[in-house]
Structure formats: C-alpha cells, structure tokens
C-alpha cells in the first residue's frame, strides 16, 4: 500500500485552500454556506483516501487543535466588528438575552429528548450532549449574514458570539459537576467570571500599551501568540478564556471609548489605527484558513452509515423542531415583527463539533450516535440557506417594484414637462389679446397635468 508523501500533503492542502476560496464566491452568489461545501469536500476526500490507500489517517487530534485556534480567531474577528455606542446598548442586551435564553431552553429540551430516546443516557450526560447541539455557530453565521441590513447583521453577530462564549462556559460548568472536587457551584462560577473579566481588562490594556510602541513590522503574529498563550493559561486556571479574547477585540475596536479624558495621552491614535487594520486583516485570513481545514477534516471523520439509522433521523428531527420552536417564541416576544430570516438563521457547527469531542469519558454514552450531530449541523445549515435565498428573492422583488414606481413617475414627469413646453411655445406664438382669451385653456391644461402627476 502506498503512503502519503510530504508533497501529497502540500498538494492536497493547497487544493483545499483554493477550493475554499471558490466556495466563498459560490456562497455569496447562492447563499449556500461554504461550510456545507467544505464538509462535502471532506467526505469526498475520505472516500478517495479509502479507495487509493485503503484507510484514512486519524485526524481527531488535529481537529481539536484546529477547532480551538479557529474558535479564538472567529471570536476575535467578531469582536473587531462590534462598535460600542450608547444607542447600541439595548440591541446588544437584547441579543445577549435571546442568546442565553435560547441556549438554556434548547439545551433543556434537547436533554429531555436524548434522555428519553438514547439507551442508558442519564440526565447529567444528556445535558452535556445537548449543550453543544444548542450553541449557534458564529463560524457559519458571521460569514453568511453580510448581505442582510446592518441592524439584522449586528443582531446575528452579537447573538452568535454570545451563544459561543456562554455555551462554552455552560459546558465546562456542567463538566465540573461530574467531579465534586472541581465543582465550584454558582458562587464559584460567578467569581470565576468576574476574575476572568478583570484579567481580560488588565491584559488588554497592557498589550495595547506595549504593542503600540513596538516598531518592528513583524509583530502581529507575536500579538496572536500572546493571545493564544493567555487563552491556554486561562483554560489551565479553569477561567472562561474566550472572554479574554472578546474583551481584547472590543477594546481594540473601540479604543477611544476605553481611553477617555486625560488617559488619551497614553494612546497613539495613528499606531492603533494601523494595528487595528492589520490585525483585522490577519485575523480574517487566519480564521478563513483554519475554518477551511477544520470543516474539511470534520468531513473526513464523518461516518456516513450513521445517517441511515431511523433512530438518528427521528431524534435529530425532534431536536431540530425544538430549536426553531423555541427560537420563534423568543423572537416573537423580544422582536415581535420582522423576524425573518432571523428565525431560520440558527446553524450549528464548529463549537458543536469541538465540544462533542471534549465530553469527558465518564459522561460518554455508547448508545449516542455521532450521526445526530451531523444530521443537526447539515439540516440547520440547509434551513438557513433556504431562508437566506428566500430573503434575497424578497429583496429583489421589492427592488423591482421600486424600479417600476420610479419608471412610472419619470414617465409622468416627462408628460408634464412636454405639456409645459407646448404651453410656452403656444403662448410665445400668440399675440397679447390671444393670450388673454386663451387663459381658460391654459388653466385646463394645468389641471390635466396635475391629474397626471
């Protein structure tokens, strides 16, 4: 049996990145999430490797590393897009409330479903399996909502980012419950959160003050290395490390807000603008590459036979119905009107996969089939695709109607203008007496023009 050489890996990796670039173009034109195309590419790669070499390398370790780094880059990318203003306080708060309530309610209902229909599934384990299935995927949502209006786009960025961060915190809070010696309880969890925010603020200010004075051109990957280091150390200390990344990104984006009054003397505005611009680009590019390989490798690891189980399909459908039912209630209560396509933009993705592989061995249940994971990810992504396409068609119809109204108005204005020109011509050709006699006629013509208008 032949083995894969270094050059085979380089060729394959290059083709994957090139394909991902074209998938993004296809996604913008069709609203089909590029993630689905990447997973499909991974499945094709799996079948190709089995056909050519008889086996597929074990990529689970790589998947965990890529998923963690990808998560950091995606949250940082989202934070660098969020502008904090007084008028955005309520939209941010509303998005956070919807994200939290949606996460908890979806996890509770999914846990009940799994506990009921998966053999030997305890309620404690069901919560751990249900939590990843209840987290929105910012990795899919953020690149997909660029075509929506600014208000809806911001809502989805805020909601998916909060869902990621709070979902991960909730997951590790639940894993701590498995080991009584590590269980901190609600008070300990609140203290952990407060400590994380303090560390995040101190570290962010320190990084900004230091890095704006570094003259070297090669400093951005150094900055990312520092953030990765802080994240990893935070995890070792059982902190909610993603908050450190989120706070740093928010401060860089809204640096003038966090350096008010006389503290501006510590800020080099031009240097910070440059750092923000370069960091935004490198974060975007890095997130793109890591997201690409993560979902392709996930596609490679998929066991397609698990999708053929009727029990998998039944359980997955129940979970999907509960996701959109709960989402409808929340959006109806907090937004009330104009809840489309937001209702159907609730895909699961990177975090779902990453946390699924992080479930402790003592909580794992043999009867749970990974096909449920894949079924929910694909179904929610396809539903989002359908909703985005319908929304684009709706916008296109409205634009057509507006164009027709503009054409009709322009035609009416042309007729009025022609009548006015004819009136002026006739008046100039008539004598003074004729003009007086013909005044009634001119009034009639003016009335006709008013009717046309």
Short mmCIF file of N, CA, C and O in Angstrom, two decimals, residues 11 69 130:
data_model
loop_
_atom_site.label_atom_id
_atom_site.label_comp_id
_atom_site.label_asym_id
_atom_site.label_seq_id
_atom_site.Cartn_x
_atom_site.Cartn_y
_atom_site.Cartn_z
N UNK A 11 0.18 19.32 -1.77
CA UNK A 11 -0.73 19.45 -2.91
C UNK A 11 -2.18 19.45 -2.44
O UNK A 11 -3.00 20.28 -2.85
N UNK A 69 -8.09 26.86 17.97
CA UNK A 69 -7.50 28.07 17.37
C UNK A 69 -8.53 28.79 16.50
O UNK A 69 -8.62 30.02 16.52
N UNK A 130 -26.41 17.69 25.01
CA UNK A 130 -27.38 18.65 24.46
C UNK A 130 -26.78 20.05 24.32
O UNK A 130 -27.16 20.80 23.41
#
